[in-house]
Amino acid sequence: MKPAPFLYHRPANLADALSLLRAHGSAAKPLAGGQSLGPMLNMRLARPGHLVDLNDLIELDSVRVTDSFVEIGALTRHHRLANAPEVRRSLPLLSAAAATIGHYAIRQRGTIGGSLAHADPAAQLPLIAVTLGASLVIAGPEGTREVAASDFLQSIMTVDLRDGELITALRFPLPVGGLWAFEYFSRRHGDFALVSVALSFARDEEGKIDALRIGLGGVETVPLRLPEIEARMQGRPADETTIRDLAAAVAATIAPEDSEQVPAVYRRELAETLVVRAFQSALNREEGA
Ligand SMILES: Cc1cc2nc3c(=O)[nH]c(=O)nc-3n(C[C@H](O)[C@H](O)[C@H](O)COP(=O)(O)OP(=O)(O)OC[C@H]3O[C@@H](n4cnc5c(N)ncnc54)[C@H](O)[C@@H]3O)c2cc1C
């Protein structure tokens, strides 16, 4: 199928993009990498009257590392997240997850802002944003606001974005724990994950678990972070018993989507297995470091 007719705009800077979005309100949609919007247009699931192409807004393709946060511009491509040394150094969990998105061509075009706005419950970048406590910087007719990723993502493809607004950046707080892992399972290489697990933690002076963060993608309508389980694991030794307890607690807490193709019980078992795998891979990486 071909898209329904629309007017194409290519603003040269953020101010022009915002004024176009403001002028056309709910009839306008921003276009970033086009990797999700393109298919939606072709299938006529989206029928915007105006398409505002962001690809000349090079000021939004940026990575800024400070002492207290990393700010990533909304137009930063998955490929850059996976490969840029400053991202790999400051947010290795984000880099590792970005490297697993789709195929090479998709990572070359897809952007972090587009992925968050699209809000697929199985997508990697919303999961990492929720797990690491990131916030979104959003510009619009009322000025600029900052909203936590966990509040921004409301349900499947439903986000806290109003007419005329644009995500300009994501802000990831620092520091993050030095141990981390991203594990996922998909049926074919390049497919969206059925379940994914993001893990980040540190060790205290006695080697015990500190500042654990655990997130799950693909199990419910939004990525989940599990703060109660994180708190229960604080101060425990990073050993086999703790890993098994953690995985069992996660499996008992989640309420996965149920479908004929992927029954809830299957997703639950996958989650449990992936938590064990993630923890072990974080520890293995530490040993190899
Ligand atoms: C075959 C295939 C496989 C894929 N596999 C995966 C995968 O395994 N994991 C994964 O996470 N993703 C996957 N994707 C999706 C990919 O990551 C997309 O790039 C991403 O979901 C959307 O980013 P985009 O920049 O392409 O956004 P677009 O497609 O351009 O836009 C998506 C939506 O976001 C809005 N938008 C874009 N930028 C902004 C902004 N700055 N502010 C406000 N709204 C904005 C658009 O209006 C639109 O509604 C896959 C895509 C394809 C085609």
Short mmCIF file of C-alpha atoms and ligand atoms in Angstrom, two decimals:
data_model
loop_
_atom_site.label_atom_id
_atom_site.label_comp_id
_atom_site.label_asym_id
_atom_site.label_seq_id
_atom_site.Cartn_x
_atom_site.Cartn_y
_atom_site.Cartn_z
CA MET A 1 0.00 0.00 0.00
CA LYS A 2 1.02 3.62 -0.43
CA PRO A 3 0.65 6.34 2.24
CA ALA A 4 -2.35 8.64 2.24
CA PRO A 5 -1.41 12.09 0.81
CA PHE A 6 0.51 14.46 3.10
CA LEU A 7 2.50 17.68 2.87
CA TYR A 8 6.22 17.23 3.48
CA HIS A 9 8.18 19.86 5.47
CA ARG A 10 11.93 19.89 6.04
CA PRO A 11 12.76 22.52 8.68
CA ALA A 12 16.39 23.59 9.00
CA ASN A 13 16.43 23.99 12.78
CA LEU A 14 14.60 23.20 16.00
CA ALA A 15 12.75 26.54 16.16
CA ASP A 16 11.31 26.05 12.65
CA ALA A 17 10.35 22.44 13.43
CA LEU A 18 8.52 23.53 16.57
CA SER A 19 6.67 26.31 14.78
CA LEU A 20 5.53 23.88 12.05
CA LEU A 21 4.35 21.39 14.66
CA ARG A 22 2.55 24.13 16.53
CA ALA A 23 0.91 25.47 13.35
CA HIS A 24 -0.43 22.06 12.27
CA GLY A 25 -1.25 20.59 15.70
CA SER A 26 -2.69 17.06 15.65
CA ALA A 27 -2.46 16.95 11.81
CA ALA A 28 1.37 16.95 11.98
CA LYS A 29 3.79 14.14 12.76
CA PRO A 30 7.56 14.37 13.19
CA LEU A 31 9.63 12.04 11.00
CA ALA A 32 12.96 10.86 12.44
CA GLY A 33 14.53 7.59 11.20
CA GLY A 34 11.25 6.52 9.57
CA GLN A 35 11.80 2.89 10.62
CA SER A 36 8.48 2.70 12.45
CA LEU A 37 6.60 5.63 10.94
CA GLY A 38 7.38 4.54 7.35
CA PRO A 39 5.57 1.19 7.70
CA MET A 40 2.73 2.86 9.66
CA LEU A 41 2.24 5.36 6.79
CA ASN A 42 2.41 2.64 4.15
CA MET A 43 -0.20 0.58 5.97
CA ARG A 44 -2.25 3.74 6.56
CA LEU A 45 -2.21 3.14 10.30
CA ALA A 46 -0.94 6.75 10.48
CA ARG A 47 -2.47 9.39 8.18
CA PRO A 48 -0.87 12.73 9.09
CA GLY A 49 -1.70 15.68 6.85
CA HIS A 50 1.80 17.11 7.48
CA LEU A 51 5.09 15.31 7.92
CA VAL A 52 7.81 17.34 9.65
CA ASP A 53 11.16 15.78 8.75
CA LEU A 54 13.68 16.24 11.60
CA ASN A 55 16.71 14.97 9.71
CA ASP A 56 18.31 18.41 9.19
CA LEU A 57 18.22 19.14 12.93
CA ILE A 58 21.83 18.10 13.43
CA GLU A 59 21.84 19.83 16.83
CA LEU A 60 19.69 16.91 18.04
CA ASP A 61 22.30 14.31 16.99
CA SER A 62 24.49 14.72 20.05
CA VAL A 63 26.03 13.09 23.11
CA ARG A 64 27.04 15.22 26.11
CA VAL A 65 28.66 13.61 29.14
CA THR A 66 28.78 15.63 32.39
CA ASP A 67 29.64 14.59 35.96
CA SER A 68 25.99 13.98 36.85
CA PHE A 69 24.27 12.91 33.61
CA VAL A 70 24.64 11.90 29.98
CA GLU A 71 22.41 13.84 27.61
CA ILE A 72 21.65 12.20 24.29
CA GLY A 73 19.95 14.21 21.53
CA ALA A 74 16.69 12.75 20.20
CA LEU A 75 18.06 12.32 16.68
CA THR A 76 21.01 10.19 17.77
CA ARG A 77 20.95 6.95 15.78
CA HIS A 78 21.05 3.48 17.30
CA HIS A 79 24.35 2.86 15.49
CA ARG A 80 26.02 5.78 17.25
CA LEU A 81 24.70 4.64 20.64
CA ALA A 82 26.17 1.19 19.99
CA ASN A 83 29.57 2.40 18.82
CA ALA A 84 30.49 5.88 20.09
CA PRO A 85 33.32 5.51 22.65
CA GLU A 86 31.80 8.14 24.99
CA VAL A 87 28.50 6.20 25.16
CA ARG A 88 30.22 2.83 25.54
CA ARG A 89 32.29 4.26 28.40
CA SER A 90 29.57 6.14 30.29
CA LEU A 91 26.50 3.96 29.56
CA PRO A 92 27.73 0.51 28.43
CA LEU A 93 24.30 -1.04 29.09
CA LEU A 94 22.71 1.38 26.63
CA SER A 95 25.39 0.65 24.01
CA ALA A 96 25.04 -3.10 24.36
CA ALA A 97 21.25 -2.94 24.03
CA ALA A 98 21.38 -0.57 21.03
CA ALA A 99 23.71 -2.99 19.22
CA THR A 100 20.98 -5.68 19.31
CA ILE A 101 18.23 -3.59 17.67
CA GLY A 102 16.92 -5.05 14.39
CA HIS A 103 19.48 -5.15 11.58
CA TYR A 104 22.39 -2.91 10.59
CA ALA A 105 20.33 -0.80 8.15
CA ILE A 106 17.68 -0.14 10.81
CA ARG A 107 20.32 0.91 13.36
CA GLN A 108 21.78 3.33 10.81
CA ARG A 109 18.47 5.21 10.54
CA GLY A 110 16.51 4.61 13.75
CA THR A 111 16.81 7.25 16.49
CA ILE A 112 16.49 7.20 20.26
CA GLY A 113 13.75 9.87 20.21
CA GLY A 114 11.76 7.91 17.61
CA SER A 115 12.07 4.71 19.59
CA LEU A 116 10.80 6.34 22.81
CA ALA A 117 7.94 8.13 20.98
CA HIS A 118 6.91 4.93 19.19
CA ALA A 119 6.84 3.06 22.55
CA ASP A 120 6.87 -0.56 21.45
CA PRO A 121 6.77 -2.59 24.72
CA ALA A 122 9.48 -4.92 23.39
CA ALA A 123 11.86 -2.17 22.22
CA GLN A 124 15.34 -1.95 23.72
CA LEU A 125 15.79 1.80 24.27
CA PRO A 126 12.60 2.47 26.28
CA LEU A 127 13.60 -0.45 28.52
CA ILE A 128 17.07 0.95 29.14
CA ALA A 129 15.65 4.44 29.74
CA VAL A 130 13.27 3.07 32.41
CA THR A 131 15.89 0.81 34.00
CA LEU A 132 18.48 3.58 34.32
CA GLY A 133 15.95 6.18 35.49
CA ALA A 134 16.34 8.44 32.44
CA SER A 135 14.11 11.42 31.75
CA LEU A 136 12.97 12.97 28.47
CA VAL A 137 13.43 16.60 27.59
CA ILE A 138 10.38 17.74 25.62
CA ALA A 139 9.99 21.08 23.82
CA GLY A 140 6.62 22.46 22.80
CA PRO A 141 4.29 25.45 22.65
CA GLU A 142 4.37 25.82 26.46
CA GLY A 143 8.19 25.74 26.63
CA THR A 144 10.39 22.86 27.76
CA ARG A 145 9.50 20.18 30.28
CA GLU A 146 11.30 17.13 31.64
CA VAL A 147 9.44 13.89 32.33
CA ALA A 148 10.66 10.55 33.71
CA ALA A 149 10.72 7.78 31.09
CA SER A 150 8.60 5.62 33.41
CA ASP A 151 5.86 8.30 33.37
CA PHE A 152 6.27 9.13 29.68
CA LEU A 153 5.58 5.52 28.57
CA GLN A 154 1.92 4.94 29.37
CA SER A 155 0.91 1.85 27.37
CA ILE A 156 1.52 0.16 24.01
CA MET A 157 2.37 3.00 21.60
CA THR A 158 0.85 5.51 24.01
CA VAL A 159 3.03 8.24 25.50
CA ASP A 160 2.81 11.58 27.31
CA LEU A 161 3.38 13.73 24.22
CA ARG A 162 1.00 16.58 23.39
CA ASP A 163 0.22 18.21 20.04
CA GLY A 164 3.07 20.42 18.90
CA GLU A 165 5.65 18.77 21.18
CA LEU A 166 8.97 17.22 20.25
CA ILE A 167 11.37 15.10 22.27
CA THR A 168 14.70 16.90 22.08
CA ALA A 169 16.87 14.71 24.34
CA LEU A 170 17.12 11.92 26.88
CA ARG A 171 18.98 12.48 30.14
CA PHE A 172 20.55 9.49 31.89
CA PRO A 173 21.66 10.15 35.50
CA LEU A 174 25.19 9.21 36.58
CA PRO A 175 26.74 7.33 38.22
CA VAL A 176 25.46 3.89 37.23
CA GLY A 177 26.73 0.64 38.76
CA GLY A 178 29.86 -0.78 37.12
CA LEU A 179 28.30 -4.22 36.57
CA TRP A 180 25.68 -4.61 33.89
CA ALA A 181 24.15 -6.95 31.33
CA PHE A 182 21.51 -6.98 28.64
CA GLU A 183 19.98 -10.33 27.65
CA TYR A 184 17.11 -10.99 25.27
CA PHE A 185 15.44 -13.73 23.32
CA SER A 186 13.88 -13.40 19.88
CA ARG A 187 12.81 -16.14 17.52
CA ARG A 188 14.90 -14.91 14.59
CA HIS A 189 17.93 -12.63 14.44
CA GLY A 190 16.71 -9.03 14.03
CA ASP A 191 13.18 -9.64 15.33
CA PHE A 192 11.82 -7.75 18.31
CA ALA A 193 12.61 -9.62 21.54
CA LEU A 194 9.92 -11.77 23.14
CA VAL A 195 11.46 -10.90 26.51
CA SER A 196 14.50 -8.82 27.42
CA VAL A 197 16.27 -8.13 30.71
CA ALA A 198 18.44 -5.14 31.61
CA LEU A 199 20.55 -5.25 34.75
CA SER A 200 22.87 -2.79 36.42
CA PHE A 201 24.49 -2.93 39.86
CA ALA A 202 27.62 -2.21 41.87
CA ARG A 203 29.35 -4.02 44.72
CA ASP A 204 29.99 -2.48 48.14
CA GLU A 205 33.34 -2.79 49.99
CA GLU A 206 32.42 -6.32 51.08
CA GLY A 207 31.54 -7.34 47.54
CA LYS A 208 27.81 -7.34 48.25
CA ILE A 209 25.12 -6.14 45.84
CA ASP A 210 24.57 -2.38 45.83
CA ALA A 211 22.25 -0.12 43.80
CA LEU A 212 20.69 -2.93 41.78
CA ARG A 213 18.43 -1.91 38.92
CA ILE A 214 16.49 -4.51 37.01
CA GLY A 215 14.19 -3.91 34.05
CA LEU A 216 12.13 -6.20 31.83
CA GLY A 217 10.91 -5.61 28.30
CA GLY A 218 8.23 -7.49 26.36
CA VAL A 219 6.31 -8.83 29.34
CA GLU A 220 3.72 -6.09 29.93
CA THR A 221 2.44 -3.09 27.97
CA VAL A 222 5.37 -0.90 29.10
CA PRO A 223 8.92 -1.74 30.18
CA LEU A 224 8.98 -2.69 33.85
CA ARG A 225 11.38 -1.74 36.59
CA LEU A 226 11.09 -3.74 39.79
CA PRO A 227 12.14 -1.45 42.70
CA GLU A 228 10.77 -3.71 45.48
CA ILE A 229 12.84 -6.64 44.29
CA GLU A 230 15.84 -4.35 43.83
CA ALA A 231 15.52 -3.24 47.48
CA ARG A 232 15.26 -6.85 48.68
CA MET A 233 18.56 -7.72 46.99
CA GLN A 234 20.47 -4.78 48.52
CA GLY A 235 23.45 -6.02 50.58
CA ARG A 236 23.13 -9.66 49.56
CA PRO A 237 26.17 -11.58 48.32
CA ALA A 238 26.42 -11.90 44.53
CA ASP A 239 26.27 -15.69 44.62
CA GLU A 240 24.29 -18.54 43.10
CA THR A 241 21.57 -18.48 45.81
CA THR A 242 20.93 -14.77 45.37
CA ILE A 243 20.79 -15.10 41.58
CA ARG A 244 18.21 -17.91 41.82
CA ASP A 245 16.18 -15.95 44.41
CA LEU A 246 16.23 -12.87 42.24
CA ALA A 247 15.10 -14.76 39.14
CA ALA A 248 12.32 -16.53 41.06
CA ALA A 249 11.14 -13.23 42.59
CA VAL A 250 10.98 -11.63 39.13
CA ALA A 251 9.03 -14.57 37.68
CA ALA A 252 6.57 -14.43 40.59
CA THR A 253 6.04 -10.67 40.27
CA ILE A 254 5.43 -10.13 36.56
CA ALA A 255 2.05 -10.58 34.85
CA PRO A 256 3.01 -11.31 31.22
CA GLU A 257 0.71 -10.80 28.26
CA ASP A 258 -0.98 -14.05 27.20
CA SER A 259 -1.46 -14.99 23.56
CA GLU A 260 -1.77 -18.17 21.52
CA GLN A 261 1.60 -17.55 19.89
CA VAL A 262 3.39 -16.67 23.14
CA PRO A 263 1.62 -18.00 26.25
CA ALA A 264 2.14 -16.09 29.51
CA VAL A 265 3.76 -19.11 31.14
CA TYR A 266 6.38 -19.20 28.37
CA ARG A 267 7.24 -15.49 28.79
CA ARG A 268 7.48 -15.99 32.56
CA GLU A 269 9.95 -18.86 32.17
CA LEU A 270 11.93 -16.88 29.63
CA ALA A 271 12.13 -13.95 32.05
CA GLU A 272 13.41 -16.21 34.83
CA THR A 273 16.05 -17.77 32.58
CA LEU A 274 17.17 -14.42 31.19
CA VAL A 275 17.57 -12.89 34.67
CA VAL A 276 19.93 -15.73 35.64
CA ARG A 277 21.81 -15.34 32.37
CA ALA A 278 22.09 -11.56 32.77
CA PHE A 279 23.43 -11.75 36.31
CA GLN A 280 25.96 -14.40 35.39
CA SER A 281 27.10 -12.49 32.36
CA ALA A 282 27.58 -9.32 34.47
CA LEU A 283 29.74 -11.32 36.91
CA ASN A 284 31.67 -13.03 34.10
CA ARG A 285 32.46 -9.66 32.55
CA GLU A 286 33.73 -8.43 35.93
CA GLU A 287 36.05 -11.43 36.23
CA GLY A 288 37.32 -10.91 32.69
CA ALA A 289 37.87 -7.17 33.28
C1 LIG B 1 12.40 -4.64 10.39
C2 LIG B 1 12.49 -3.80 11.63
C3 LIG B 1 12.97 -4.38 12.79
C4 LIG B 1 13.06 -3.63 13.97
N1 LIG B 1 13.52 -4.23 15.09
C5 LIG B 1 13.60 -3.53 16.23
C6 LIG B 1 14.08 -4.13 17.43
O1 LIG B 1 14.46 -5.30 17.46
N2 LIG B 1 14.10 -3.37 18.56
C7 LIG B 1 13.69 -2.05 18.57
O2 LIG B 1 13.73 -1.42 19.61
N3 LIG B 1 13.25 -1.46 17.44
C8 LIG B 1 13.19 -2.16 16.29
N4 LIG B 1 12.74 -1.54 15.16
C9 LIG B 1 12.24 -0.15 15.25
C10 LIG B 1 13.39 0.85 15.16
O3 LIG B 1 14.17 0.84 16.32
C11 LIG B 1 12.85 2.27 14.95
O4 LIG B 1 13.94 2.98 14.50
C12 LIG B 1 12.25 2.99 16.14
O5 LIG B 1 11.18 2.29 16.72
C13 LIG B 1 11.66 4.33 15.72
O6 LIG B 1 12.67 5.23 15.53
P1 LIG B 1 12.72 6.14 14.25
O7 LIG B 1 13.77 7.15 14.49
O8 LIG B 1 12.84 5.28 13.04
O9 LIG B 1 11.31 6.89 14.33
P2 LIG B 1 10.15 7.17 13.21
O10 LIG B 1 9.83 5.89 12.56
O11 LIG B 1 10.64 8.27 12.33
O12 LIG B 1 9.04 7.69 14.15
C14 LIG B 1 8.37 6.84 15.05
C15 LIG B 1 7.35 7.65 15.85
O13 LIG B 1 8.02 8.56 16.71
C16 LIG B 1 7.63 9.92 16.42
N5 LIG B 1 8.85 10.71 16.62
C17 LIG B 1 10.06 10.49 16.04
N6 LIG B 1 10.97 11.34 16.56
C18 LIG B 1 10.32 12.10 17.47
C19 LIG B 1 10.73 13.16 18.34
N7 LIG B 1 12.00 13.59 18.42
N8 LIG B 1 9.80 13.71 19.16
C20 LIG B 1 8.51 13.28 19.12
N9 LIG B 1 8.07 12.28 18.31
C21 LIG B 1 8.97 11.70 17.51
C22 LIG B 1 7.10 9.88 15.00
O14 LIG B 1 6.19 10.92 14.74
C23 LIG B 1 6.43 8.52 14.99
O15 LIG B 1 5.17 8.58 15.60
C24 LIG B 1 12.65 -2.25 13.97
C25 LIG B 1 12.20 -1.66 12.79
C26 LIG B 1 12.11 -2.42 11.63
C27 LIG B 1 11.62 -1.76 10.36
#
